[in-house]
GROMACS .gro file of C-alpha atoms in nm:
model
  133
    1MET     CA    1  -0.462   1.554   0.518
    2LYS     CA    2  -0.561   1.280   0.758
    3SER     CA    3  -0.286   1.069   0.910
    4SER     CA    4  -0.224   0.796   0.655
    5MET     CA    5  -0.271   0.435   0.758
    6ALA     CA    6  -0.419   0.114   0.635
    7LYS     CA    7  -0.589  -0.153   0.842
    8GLY     CA    8  -0.603  -0.527   0.805
    9SER     CA    9  -0.889  -0.720   0.952
   10ASN     CA   10  -0.842  -1.065   1.091
   11SER     CA   11  -1.147  -1.288   1.051
   12SER     CA   12  -1.039  -1.505   1.344
   13SER     CA   13  -1.011  -1.211   1.584
   14ASP     CA   14  -1.193  -0.886   1.656
   15GLU     CA   15  -0.864  -0.701   1.683
   16ASP     CA   16  -0.753  -0.477   1.392
   17ASN     CA   17  -0.391  -0.458   1.283
   18GLU     CA   18  -0.285  -0.104   1.199
   19ILE     CA   19  -0.017  -0.050   0.942
   20VAL     CA   20   0.176   0.273   0.962
   21ILE     CA   21   0.265   0.440   0.636
   22GLU     CA   22   0.578   0.649   0.666
   23LYS     CA   23   0.648   0.948   0.445
   24GLU     CA   24   0.953   0.950   0.222
   25SER     CA   25   1.041   1.279   0.057
   26ASN     CA   26   0.981   1.281  -0.320
   27SER     CA   27   1.189   0.972  -0.401
   28SER     CA   28   0.981   0.847  -0.696
   29THR     CA   29   1.182   0.723  -0.987
   30LYS     CA   30   1.154   0.848  -1.344
   31LYS     CA   31   0.968   0.527  -1.438
   32ASP     CA   32   0.714   0.589  -1.160
   33HIS     CA   33   0.647   0.936  -1.301
   34GLU     CA   34   0.603   0.797  -1.653
   35ASN     CA   35   0.353   0.540  -1.520
   36LYS     CA   36   0.164   0.819  -1.342
   37GLU     CA   37   0.138   1.023  -1.665
   38ASN     CA   38  -0.033   0.730  -1.837
   39LEU     CA   39  -0.282   0.713  -1.549
   40HIS     CA   40  -0.424   1.059  -1.630
   41ASP     CA   41  -0.574   0.930  -1.953
   42SER     CA   42  -0.716   0.615  -1.790
   43PHE     CA   43  -0.880   0.766  -1.481
   44GLY     CA   44  -0.906   1.140  -1.548
   45VAL     CA   45  -0.690   1.213  -1.242
   46ASP     CA   46  -0.418   1.479  -1.248
   47VAL     CA   47  -0.144   1.246  -1.133
   48SER     CA   48   0.126   1.512  -1.157
   49LYS     CA   49   0.011   1.622  -0.809
   50TYR     CA   50   0.086   1.280  -0.658
   51THR     CA   51   0.440   1.344  -0.540
   52SER     CA   52   0.447   1.227  -0.176
   53ASP     CA   53   0.568   0.872  -0.118
   54TYR     CA   54   0.435   0.666   0.173
   55PHE     CA   55   0.577   0.327   0.268
   56LEU     CA   56   0.311   0.073   0.364
   57LYS     CA   57   0.466  -0.163   0.619
   58LEU     CA   58   0.377  -0.510   0.742
   59PRO     CA   59   0.193  -0.497   1.076
   60ASP     CA   60   0.323  -0.677   1.384
   61LEU     CA   61   0.200  -1.033   1.337
   62GLY     CA   62   0.423  -1.187   1.600
   63GLU     CA   63   0.750  -1.369   1.554
   64GLU     CA   64   0.620  -1.586   1.272
   65GLY     CA   65   0.581  -1.291   1.034
   66GLY     CA   66   0.378  -1.322   0.719
   67LYS     CA   67   0.388  -1.309   0.341
   68ILE     CA   68   0.190  -1.153   0.059
   69SER     CA   69  -0.036  -1.419  -0.089
   70LYS     CA   70  -0.206  -1.189  -0.343
   71TRP     CA   71  -0.185  -0.828  -0.461
   72TYR     CA   72  -0.521  -0.681  -0.569
   73LYS     CA   73  -0.373  -0.348  -0.679
   74GLN     CA   74  -0.096  -0.322  -0.935
   75GLU     CA   75   0.164  -0.047  -0.986
   76GLY     CA   76   0.005   0.264  -1.134
   77GLU     CA   77  -0.351   0.182  -1.023
   78LEU     CA   78  -0.568   0.434  -0.842
   79ILE     CA   79  -0.647   0.349  -0.478
   80LYS     CA   80  -0.946   0.481  -0.286
   81GLN     CA   81  -1.072   0.439   0.069
   82ASP     CA   82  -1.172   0.082   0.163
   83ASP     CA   83  -0.996  -0.078  -0.137
   84VAL     CA   84  -0.829  -0.408  -0.049
   85LEU     CA   85  -0.461  -0.378  -0.141
   86CYS     CA   86  -0.340  -0.732  -0.074
   87ASP     CA   87  -0.386  -1.051   0.126
   88ILE     CA   88  -0.132  -1.127   0.397
   89GLU     CA   89  -0.089  -1.489   0.498
   90THR     CA   90   0.049  -1.627   0.823
   91GLU     CA   91   0.064  -1.984   0.951
   92LEU     CA   92  -0.263  -1.925   1.141
   93PHE     CA   93  -0.474  -1.700   0.917
   94THR     CA   94  -0.500  -1.485   0.604
   95PHE     CA   95  -0.639  -1.132   0.604
   96GLY     CA   96  -0.695  -0.852   0.356
   97MET     CA   97  -0.529  -0.516   0.407
   98ASP     CA   98  -0.773  -0.231   0.343
   99TYR     CA   99  -0.669   0.120   0.239
  100ASP     CA  100  -0.811   0.334   0.519
  101ASP     CA  101  -0.701   0.682   0.410
  102ASP     CA  102  -0.965   0.939   0.317
  103CYS     CA  103  -0.775   1.065   0.011
  104LEU     CA  104  -0.695   0.901  -0.320
  105GLY     CA  105  -0.360   0.734  -0.372
  106ILE     CA  106  -0.171   0.564  -0.652
  107MET     CA  107   0.013   0.235  -0.614
  108GLY     CA  108   0.365   0.356  -0.682
  109LYS     CA  109   0.583   0.049  -0.644
  110ILE     CA  110   0.532  -0.300  -0.505
  111LEU     CA  111   0.840  -0.384  -0.299
  112GLU     CA  112   0.747  -0.740  -0.197
  113PRO     CA  113   0.603  -0.971  -0.465
  114GLU     CA  114   0.338  -1.237  -0.405
  115GLY     CA  115   0.478  -1.546  -0.232
  116SER     CA  116   0.803  -1.387  -0.114
  117ASP     CA  117   0.972  -1.540   0.191
  118LYS     CA  118   0.839  -1.463   0.537
  119LEU     CA  119   0.843  -1.090   0.599
  120LYS     CA  120   0.925  -0.930   0.932
  121PRO     CA  121   0.699  -0.676   1.110
  122GLY     CA  122   0.768  -0.324   0.992
  123GLN     CA  123   0.911  -0.438   0.658
  124PRO     CA  124   0.798  -0.210   0.370
  125LEU     CA  125   0.551  -0.380   0.133
  126CYS     CA  126   0.481  -0.106  -0.119
  127ILE     CA  127   0.500   0.266  -0.188
  128ILE     CA  128   0.173   0.458  -0.220
  129LEU     CA  129   0.182   0.799  -0.385
  130HIS     CA  130  -0.031   1.074  -0.227
  131GLU     CA  131  -0.122   1.419  -0.346
  132GLU     CA  132   0.092   1.689  -0.187
  133LYS     CA  133  -0.133   1.922   0.014
   0.00000   0.00000   0.00000
């Protein structure tokens, strides 16, 4: 499996922000697994194989930090390459975070809701479930 990461693009700069997704060993809750079972019927995906948790973290946006202005994916939704996961807002700009992994994922849990207080770089935003390979 390709190294998992997502990228955000800043319309006011040519520079991409890379967000590292760190692996957490099989820490999904029972509720997460129940949500995944319901997904099989909706999308025809065998979600029982999605057992690896990855934490999507806020990129380094400087000292000012940022906040989630909008989530485009909800818990339990299928995520594919180039899907926009959320908008991140700073005092200077807003950008969409794209899912840049070449394998499917499932939005496991949103850790930071829309409009939460300023978040610090490296702070986990959500958990994305990946298929164990």
